[in-house]
Amino acid sequence: MYEQIKAETKKAVEELVDRAGLKKGSMLVVGCSSSEILGEHIGKGSSPETGAAVAQTILQVLDEKGIYLAAQCCEHLNRALVVSREAADKYMLDEVCVRPMPKAGGSFATAVYDLMPDPVMVEHVRANAGLDIGCTLIGMHLKDVAVPLRLSVKQIGSALVNAAYTRPKLIGGVRAHYPE
C-alpha cells in the first residue's frame, strides 16, 4: 500500500513542478491528510506511517530540484507551516514557537518536521504553487493569483488531489501589454 502512495505522490509532485514551471528556490506548499489517504474523514484516522511515506517522497523530489517545501499543519495549529530555516531566512518569514504532532498539526507535517534537517515553524507563506491532498485548504498560503491545475493524478490513496500554480497579477487597462 505504501509503495502505491509513494508512487502516486511522486507522480503528482513531479507533474506539478514541471507544469507549474517551478525553478530552484521556488516554494511549494503542501497540505496532506493522512486520514483521507486511508479513506477516513479528515482528522479522524491520523497515520504517522502514511504521513512519513508522503513526506519522504515529496522531500526527495523537491530536494533534487532545489525547491522549498512548506508543509501545512491542520487547523489545530491554525494551518501553521513547517519550512526549512534556509527557506525562512530567504523569504524573511517570522518563526513561531510550536511543534506539530500527529493529532495537533497532522501526521504529514509532523513527519516533515522530523525529516527536515533544520525545520522551523511559520504562520504564513506566499508559495509559488500548491498541492492539496485530501481537501486541506491550502489556498491561504499561495500568492494572490492562483491558477487551478488539473493533474493526471486525481487521488493519492483515497484522498482527492488538487493543485494550483500562481502567476503575476495583470495590471493596467486596455492599453496595457503583457509579455508571453
Coordinates of C-alpha atoms in Angstrom, one line a residue:
M1 CA 0.0 0.0 0.0
Y2 CA 2.8 2.5 0.9
E3 CA 4.6 1.9 -2.4
Q4 CA 1.4 2.9 -4.3
I5 CA 1.0 6.0 -2.1
K6 CA 4.6 6.9 -2.7
A7 CA 4.3 6.4 -6.5
E8 CA 1.1 8.5 -6.7
T9 CA 2.7 11.2 -4.6
K10 CA 5.9 11.3 -6.7
K11 CA 4.0 11.4 -9.9
A12 CA 1.7 14.3 -8.7
V13 CA 4.6 16.4 -7.3
E14 CA 6.8 15.9 -10.4
E15 CA 3.9 16.8 -12.7
L16 CA 3.1 19.9 -10.7
V17 CA 6.7 21.1 -10.6
D18 CA 7.0 20.6 -14.3
R19 CA 3.7 22.1 -15.4
A20 CA 3.9 25.0 -13.0
G21 CA 7.4 25.8 -14.2
L22 CA 8.9 25.8 -10.7
K23 CA 12.5 26.8 -10.5
K24 CA 15.3 26.3 -8.0
G25 CA 14.4 28.5 -5.0
S26 CA 10.6 28.3 -5.6
M27 CA 8.3 27.3 -2.8
L28 CA 5.7 24.6 -2.9
V29 CA 3.0 24.4 -0.2
V30 CA 1.6 21.0 0.5
G31 CA -1.4 20.2 2.7
C32 CA -1.9 16.5 3.3
S33 CA -4.5 14.5 5.3
S34 CA -3.2 11.0 6.1
S35 CA -6.7 10.2 7.3
E36 CA -8.2 11.0 3.8
I37 CA -5.5 9.0 2.1
L38 CA -6.6 6.0 4.1
G39 CA -10.3 6.6 3.4
E40 CA -11.2 8.1 6.7
H41 CA -12.6 11.5 7.4
I42 CA -10.0 14.3 7.7
G43 CA -8.6 14.4 11.2
K44 CA -10.2 11.1 12.3
G45 CA -7.6 8.5 11.3
S46 CA -4.2 10.1 11.5
S47 CA -1.4 7.8 10.4
P48 CA 2.2 8.6 11.1
E49 CA 3.3 5.9 8.7
T50 CA 1.3 7.4 5.9
G51 CA 2.4 10.9 6.7
A52 CA 6.0 9.8 6.7
A53 CA 5.6 8.0 3.3
V54 CA 4.2 11.1 1.7
A55 CA 6.7 13.4 3.4
Q56 CA 9.8 11.4 2.4
T57 CA 8.6 11.2 -1.2
I58 CA 7.9 14.9 -1.5
L59 CA 11.1 16.0 0.2
Q60 CA 13.2 13.7 -2.1
V61 CA 11.6 15.2 -5.3
L62 CA 11.9 18.8 -4.1
D63 CA 15.4 18.5 -2.7
E64 CA 16.7 17.1 -6.0
K65 CA 15.3 20.2 -7.7
G66 CA 16.2 22.8 -5.1
I67 CA 12.6 23.7 -4.4
Y68 CA 11.5 24.6 -0.8
L69 CA 8.7 22.7 0.8
A70 CA 6.2 24.4 3.1
A71 CA 4.2 21.7 4.9
Q72 CA 0.8 22.9 6.1
C73 CA -0.4 21.8 9.5
C74 CA -4.1 21.2 10.3
E75 CA -6.4 23.8 11.8
H76 CA -5.5 22.8 15.3
L77 CA -2.2 24.8 14.7
N78 CA -4.0 27.5 12.7
R79 CA -2.5 26.0 9.5
A80 CA 1.0 27.0 10.5
L81 CA 3.7 25.6 8.3
V82 CA 6.9 23.7 8.6
V83 CA 9.7 25.1 6.4
S84 CA 13.5 24.9 6.4
R85 CA 15.4 27.6 8.3
E86 CA 17.0 28.3 4.9
A87 CA 13.6 29.0 3.3
A88 CA 12.5 31.1 6.3
D89 CA 15.7 33.2 6.0
K90 CA 15.4 33.6 2.2
Y91 CA 11.8 34.6 2.4
M92 CA 12.1 36.6 5.6
L93 CA 9.4 34.5 7.4
D94 CA 8.7 35.1 11.1
E95 CA 9.3 32.0 13.1
V96 CA 6.6 30.9 15.7
C97 CA 7.0 28.5 18.6
V98 CA 5.1 25.3 18.2
R99 CA 5.9 21.7 17.2
P100 CA 3.5 19.6 15.1
M101 CA 2.3 16.2 16.4
P102 CA 0.0 13.7 14.7
K103 CA -3.2 14.9 16.4
A104 CA -2.2 18.6 16.6
G105 CA -0.6 19.6 13.3
G106 CA -1.1 16.3 11.5
S107 CA 1.0 13.2 10.6
F108 CA 2.3 14.7 7.4
A109 CA 3.6 18.0 9.0
T110 CA 5.0 16.0 11.9
A111 CA 6.9 13.8 9.5
V112 CA 8.3 16.7 7.6
Y113 CA 9.4 18.4 10.9
D114 CA 11.1 15.1 11.9
L115 CA 12.7 14.6 8.4
M116 CA 13.8 18.1 7.6
P117 CA 17.4 18.9 8.7
D118 CA 16.7 22.3 10.3
P119 CA 12.9 22.9 10.4
V120 CA 11.2 26.0 11.8
M121 CA 7.5 26.9 12.1
V122 CA 6.0 29.9 10.5
E123 CA 2.4 31.2 10.3
H124 CA 2.3 32.4 6.7
V125 CA 4.0 31.9 3.3
R126 CA 3.2 33.1 -0.2
A127 CA 4.1 30.0 -2.2
N128 CA 4.6 29.7 -6.0
A129 CA 2.4 26.6 -6.2
G130 CA 0.5 24.2 -4.0
L131 CA -0.6 20.6 -3.7
D132 CA -3.7 19.8 -1.6
I133 CA -4.0 16.1 -0.7
G134 CA -7.3 15.4 1.0
C135 CA -9.1 18.8 0.9
T136 CA -6.8 20.6 3.4
L137 CA -7.5 24.1 2.0
I138 CA -4.0 25.4 1.1
G139 CA -5.2 28.5 -0.8
M140 CA -4.4 30.8 2.1
H141 CA -0.7 30.1 1.5
L142 CA -0.5 30.8 -2.2
K143 CA 0.4 34.1 -3.9
D144 CA -2.5 36.2 -4.9
V145 CA -3.3 34.9 -8.4
A146 CA -3.7 31.1 -8.1
V147 CA -4.5 29.2 -11.2
P148 CA -6.1 25.7 -10.8
L149 CA -4.1 22.9 -12.4
R150 CA -5.6 19.6 -13.3
L151 CA -3.1 16.8 -12.7
S152 CA -3.3 13.3 -14.1
V153 CA -3.2 12.1 -10.5
K154 CA -6.7 12.6 -9.2
Q155 CA -6.2 10.8 -5.9
I156 CA -3.5 9.6 -3.6
G157 CA -4.9 6.6 -1.8
S158 CA -8.5 7.7 -1.2
A159 CA -7.7 11.4 -0.9
L160 CA -8.7 13.8 -3.6
V161 CA -5.8 15.8 -5.1
N162 CA -6.0 19.4 -6.2
A163 CA -3.1 21.6 -7.4
A164 CA -2.5 25.2 -8.4
Y165 CA 0.3 27.4 -9.5
T166 CA 0.5 31.2 -9.3
R167 CA 1.2 33.9 -11.8
P168 CA 2.0 37.6 -11.5
K169 CA -1.0 39.9 -11.4
L170 CA -2.0 41.5 -14.7
I171 CA -2.2 45.2 -14.1
G172 CA -3.1 48.1 -16.3
G173 CA -6.0 48.7 -18.5
V174 CA -7.0 48.5 -22.2
R175 CA -3.6 50.0 -23.3
A176 CA -1.5 47.6 -21.2
H177 CA 0.6 45.0 -22.9
Y178 CA 1.9 41.8 -21.3
P179 CA 4.8 39.5 -22.0
E180 CA 4.1 35.9 -23.0

